[in-house]
Every structure is written in structure tokens, then in C-alpha cells.
PDB file of C-alpha atoms in Angstrom:
ATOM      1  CA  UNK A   1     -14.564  32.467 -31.355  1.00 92.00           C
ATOM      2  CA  UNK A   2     -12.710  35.263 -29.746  1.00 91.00           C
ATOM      3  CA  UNK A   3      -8.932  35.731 -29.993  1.00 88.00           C
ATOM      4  CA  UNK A   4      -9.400  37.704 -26.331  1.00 92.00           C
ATOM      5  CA  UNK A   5      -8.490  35.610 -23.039  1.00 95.00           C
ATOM      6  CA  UNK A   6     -11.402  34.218 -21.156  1.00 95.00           C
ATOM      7  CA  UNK A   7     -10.856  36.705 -18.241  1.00 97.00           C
ATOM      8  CA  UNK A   8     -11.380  39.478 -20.927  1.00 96.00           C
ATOM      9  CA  UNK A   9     -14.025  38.392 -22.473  1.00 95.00           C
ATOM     10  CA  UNK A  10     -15.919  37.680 -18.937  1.00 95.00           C
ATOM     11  CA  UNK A  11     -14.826  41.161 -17.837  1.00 96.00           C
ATOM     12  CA  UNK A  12     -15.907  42.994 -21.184  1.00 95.00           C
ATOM     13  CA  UNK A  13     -19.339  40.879 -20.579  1.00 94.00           C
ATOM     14  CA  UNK A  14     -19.712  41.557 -17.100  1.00 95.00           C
ATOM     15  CA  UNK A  15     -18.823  45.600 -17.893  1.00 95.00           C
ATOM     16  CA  UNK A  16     -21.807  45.367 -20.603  1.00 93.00           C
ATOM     17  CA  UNK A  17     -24.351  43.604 -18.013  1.00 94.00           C
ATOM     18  CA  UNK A  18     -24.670  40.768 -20.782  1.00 93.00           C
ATOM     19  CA  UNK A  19     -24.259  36.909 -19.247  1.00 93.00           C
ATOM     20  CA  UNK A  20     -22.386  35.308 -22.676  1.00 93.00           C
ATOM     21  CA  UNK A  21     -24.164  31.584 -21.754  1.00 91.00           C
ATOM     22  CA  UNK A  22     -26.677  32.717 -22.056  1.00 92.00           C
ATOM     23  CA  UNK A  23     -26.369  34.045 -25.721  1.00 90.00           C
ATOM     24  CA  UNK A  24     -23.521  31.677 -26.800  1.00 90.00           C
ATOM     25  CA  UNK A  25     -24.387  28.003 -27.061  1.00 91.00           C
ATOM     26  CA  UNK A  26     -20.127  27.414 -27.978  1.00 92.00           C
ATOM     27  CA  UNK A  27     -17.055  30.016 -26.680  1.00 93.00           C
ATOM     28  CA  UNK A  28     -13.155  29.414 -27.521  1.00 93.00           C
ATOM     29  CA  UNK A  29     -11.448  31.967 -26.041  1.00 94.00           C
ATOM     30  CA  UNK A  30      -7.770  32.338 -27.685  1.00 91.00           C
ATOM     31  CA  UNK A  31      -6.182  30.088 -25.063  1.00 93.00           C
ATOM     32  CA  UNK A  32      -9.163  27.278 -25.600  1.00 92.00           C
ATOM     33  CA  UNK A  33      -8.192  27.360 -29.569  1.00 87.00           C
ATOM     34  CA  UNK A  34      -6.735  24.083 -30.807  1.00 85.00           C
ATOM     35  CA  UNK A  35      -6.036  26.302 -34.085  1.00 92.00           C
ATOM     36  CA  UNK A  36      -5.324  29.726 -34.578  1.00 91.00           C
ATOM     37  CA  UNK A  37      -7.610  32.263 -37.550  1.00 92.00           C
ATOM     38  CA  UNK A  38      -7.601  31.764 -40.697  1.00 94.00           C
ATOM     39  CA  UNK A  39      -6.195  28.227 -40.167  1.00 95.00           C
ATOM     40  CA  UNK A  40      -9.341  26.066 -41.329  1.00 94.00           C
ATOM     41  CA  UNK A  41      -8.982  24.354 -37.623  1.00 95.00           C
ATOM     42  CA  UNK A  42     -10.071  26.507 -36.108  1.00 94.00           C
ATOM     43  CA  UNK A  43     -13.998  26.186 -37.138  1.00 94.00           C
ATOM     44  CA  UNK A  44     -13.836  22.394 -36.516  1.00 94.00           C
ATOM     45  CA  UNK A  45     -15.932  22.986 -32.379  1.00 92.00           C
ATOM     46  CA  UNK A  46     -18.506  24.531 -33.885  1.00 93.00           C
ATOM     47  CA  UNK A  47     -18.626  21.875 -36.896  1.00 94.00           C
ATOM     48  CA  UNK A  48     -18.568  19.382 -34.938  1.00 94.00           C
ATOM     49  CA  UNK A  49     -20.989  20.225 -31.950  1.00 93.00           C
ATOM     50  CA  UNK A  50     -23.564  21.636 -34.453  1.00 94.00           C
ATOM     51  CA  UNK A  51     -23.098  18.351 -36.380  1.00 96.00           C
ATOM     52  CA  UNK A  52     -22.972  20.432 -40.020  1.00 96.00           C
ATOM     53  CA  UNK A  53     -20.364  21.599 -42.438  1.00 96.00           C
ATOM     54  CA  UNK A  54     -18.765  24.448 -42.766  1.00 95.00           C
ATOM     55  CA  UNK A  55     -20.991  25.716 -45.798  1.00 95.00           C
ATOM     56  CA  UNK A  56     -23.513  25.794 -43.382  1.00 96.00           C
ATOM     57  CA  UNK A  57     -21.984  28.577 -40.987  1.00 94.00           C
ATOM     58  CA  UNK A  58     -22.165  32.121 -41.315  1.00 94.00           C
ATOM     59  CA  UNK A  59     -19.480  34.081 -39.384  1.00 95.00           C
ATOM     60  CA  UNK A  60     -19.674  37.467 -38.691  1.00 94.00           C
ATOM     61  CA  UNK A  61     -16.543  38.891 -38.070  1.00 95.00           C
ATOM     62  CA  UNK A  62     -14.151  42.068 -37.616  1.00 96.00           C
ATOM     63  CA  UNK A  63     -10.937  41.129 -38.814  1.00 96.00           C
ATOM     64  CA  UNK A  64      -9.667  39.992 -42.167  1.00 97.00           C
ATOM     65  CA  UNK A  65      -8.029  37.119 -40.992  1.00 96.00           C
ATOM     66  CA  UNK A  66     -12.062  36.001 -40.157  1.00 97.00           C
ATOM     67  CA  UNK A  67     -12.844  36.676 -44.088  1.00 98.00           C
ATOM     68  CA  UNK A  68      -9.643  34.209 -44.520  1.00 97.00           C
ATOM     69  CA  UNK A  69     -10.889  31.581 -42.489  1.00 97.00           C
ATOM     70  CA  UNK A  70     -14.042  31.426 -44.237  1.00 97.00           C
ATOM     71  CA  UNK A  71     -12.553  31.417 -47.657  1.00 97.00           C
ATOM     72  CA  UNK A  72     -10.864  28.381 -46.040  1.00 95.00           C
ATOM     73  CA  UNK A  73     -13.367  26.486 -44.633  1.00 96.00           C
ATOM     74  CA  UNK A  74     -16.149  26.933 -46.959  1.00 96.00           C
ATOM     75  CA  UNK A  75     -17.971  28.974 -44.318  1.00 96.00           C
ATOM     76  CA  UNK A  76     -20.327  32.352 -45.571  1.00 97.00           C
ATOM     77  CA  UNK A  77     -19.129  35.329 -44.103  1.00 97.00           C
ATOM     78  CA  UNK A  78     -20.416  39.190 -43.282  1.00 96.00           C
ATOM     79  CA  UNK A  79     -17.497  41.180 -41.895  1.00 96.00           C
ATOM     80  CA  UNK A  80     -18.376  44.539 -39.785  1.00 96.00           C
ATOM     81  CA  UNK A  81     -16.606  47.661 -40.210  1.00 96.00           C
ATOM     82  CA  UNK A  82     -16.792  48.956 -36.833  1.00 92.00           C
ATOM     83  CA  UNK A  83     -13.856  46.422 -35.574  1.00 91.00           C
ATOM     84  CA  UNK A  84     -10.503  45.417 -36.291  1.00 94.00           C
ATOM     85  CA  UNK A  85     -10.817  45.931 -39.970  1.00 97.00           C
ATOM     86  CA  UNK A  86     -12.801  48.649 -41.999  1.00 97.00           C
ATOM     87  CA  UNK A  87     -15.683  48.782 -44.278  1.00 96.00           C
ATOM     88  CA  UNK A  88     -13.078  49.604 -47.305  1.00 97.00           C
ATOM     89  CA  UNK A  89     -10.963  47.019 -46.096  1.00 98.00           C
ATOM     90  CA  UNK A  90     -13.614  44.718 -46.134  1.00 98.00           C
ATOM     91  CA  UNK A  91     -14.667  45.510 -49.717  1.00 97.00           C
ATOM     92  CA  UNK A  92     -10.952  45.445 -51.220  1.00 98.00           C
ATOM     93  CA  UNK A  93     -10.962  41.850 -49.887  1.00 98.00           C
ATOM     94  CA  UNK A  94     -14.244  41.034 -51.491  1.00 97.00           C
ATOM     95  CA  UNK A  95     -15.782  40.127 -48.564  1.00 97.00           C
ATOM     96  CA  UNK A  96     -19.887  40.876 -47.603  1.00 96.00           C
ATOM     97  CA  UNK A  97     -19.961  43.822 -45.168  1.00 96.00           C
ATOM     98  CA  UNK A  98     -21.621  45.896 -42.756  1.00 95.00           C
ATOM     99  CA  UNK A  99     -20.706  49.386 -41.282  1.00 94.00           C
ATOM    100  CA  UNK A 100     -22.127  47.811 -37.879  1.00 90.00           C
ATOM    101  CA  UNK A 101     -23.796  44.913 -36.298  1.00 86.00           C
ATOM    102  CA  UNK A 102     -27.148  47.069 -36.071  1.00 85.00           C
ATOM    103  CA  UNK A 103     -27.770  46.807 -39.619  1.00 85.00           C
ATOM    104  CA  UNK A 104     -27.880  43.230 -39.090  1.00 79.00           C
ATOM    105  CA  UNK A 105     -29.676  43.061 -36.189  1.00 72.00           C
ATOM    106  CA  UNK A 106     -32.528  46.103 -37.372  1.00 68.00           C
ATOM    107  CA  UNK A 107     -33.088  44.853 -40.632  1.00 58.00           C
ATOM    108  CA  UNK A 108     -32.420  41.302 -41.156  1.00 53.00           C
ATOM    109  CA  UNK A 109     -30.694  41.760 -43.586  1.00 53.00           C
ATOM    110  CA  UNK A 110     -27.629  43.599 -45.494  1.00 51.00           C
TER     111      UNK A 110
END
């Protein structure tokens, strides 16, 4: 869930050499978004095509308004400091961070 346009996302993708099919099992681009962020809408796709709940999701996201959405929905949630919002933004809102997706991909773990 990306609050870019489809033809940026598929030109950020395409710039990176990454096909996002291939990686992505569900995309909603902004304009493919019944529901906006943090509105608890917005998670109901992935909900529904995954057939679970939301306590069962764990979004990783860059902006506070994806900390919000989780705290809506039920959802877990590890924001990353390298985006939209900051590590110290990130921990004033209580949320679980990272400086960087790396940590999460190199370790396993936070």
C-alpha cells in the first residue's frame, strides 16, 4: 500500500531493476485505494485476500499516519526511519522502529 500513483511506483521499480509482481502478492496504488491512511479501510484488500485479521498483519511503514492505521486496525507495526518520518518521530509516537529496512532484512529481527 503505496500512497504513490501506479505510474510512479512502476517507474521507481523499473529505475531499481526490481519487477514488484514478482515480490508483491497485493499493490494499491493511491488511486486503487477505496480508503485513504490511517482510515481503518484502508487494510480491508489485504484482510480480505489473505483471509486473516488485522492482528495478524505486520506493516512496515515510513510515515506516521502508517503507525495510525495500525493503532486502528489492530495491525502490528515497525516504522523505518529512513522515510517520511524519523526514528525520533517514530519513538515519540510509541511506535516499534528501525533506522532502515536492512536491520530487518540482516538480522531478522529488531
Amino acid at each position: 500500500m503505496t500512497n504513490a500513483t501506479r505510474e510512479i511506483l512502476n517507474r521507481d521499480a523499473s529505475d531499481l531493476g526490481i519487477s514488484l509482481e514478482d515480490l508483491f502478492d497485493i499493490i494499491k496504488t493511491v488511486e486503487e485505494s477505496v480508503a485513504k491512511k490511517p482510515n481503518p479501510k484502508a487494510l480491508e484488500p489485504f484482510i480480505r485476500a489473505f483471509s486473516v485479521s488485522a492482528n495478524q498483519l505486520l506493516y512496515i511503514g515510513d510515515e506516521l499516519k502508517d503507525y495510525e492505521l495500525t493503532v486502528n486496525t489492530g495491525a502490528y507495526f515497525i516504522g523505518v526511519g529512513s522515510g517520511m518520518a524519523t526514528v525520533e518521530d517514530f519513538k515519540k509516537a510509541g511506535a516499534i522502529h528501525t533506522p532502515s529496512l536492512k536491520e530487518i532484512t540482516t538480522h531478522g529481527n529488531i
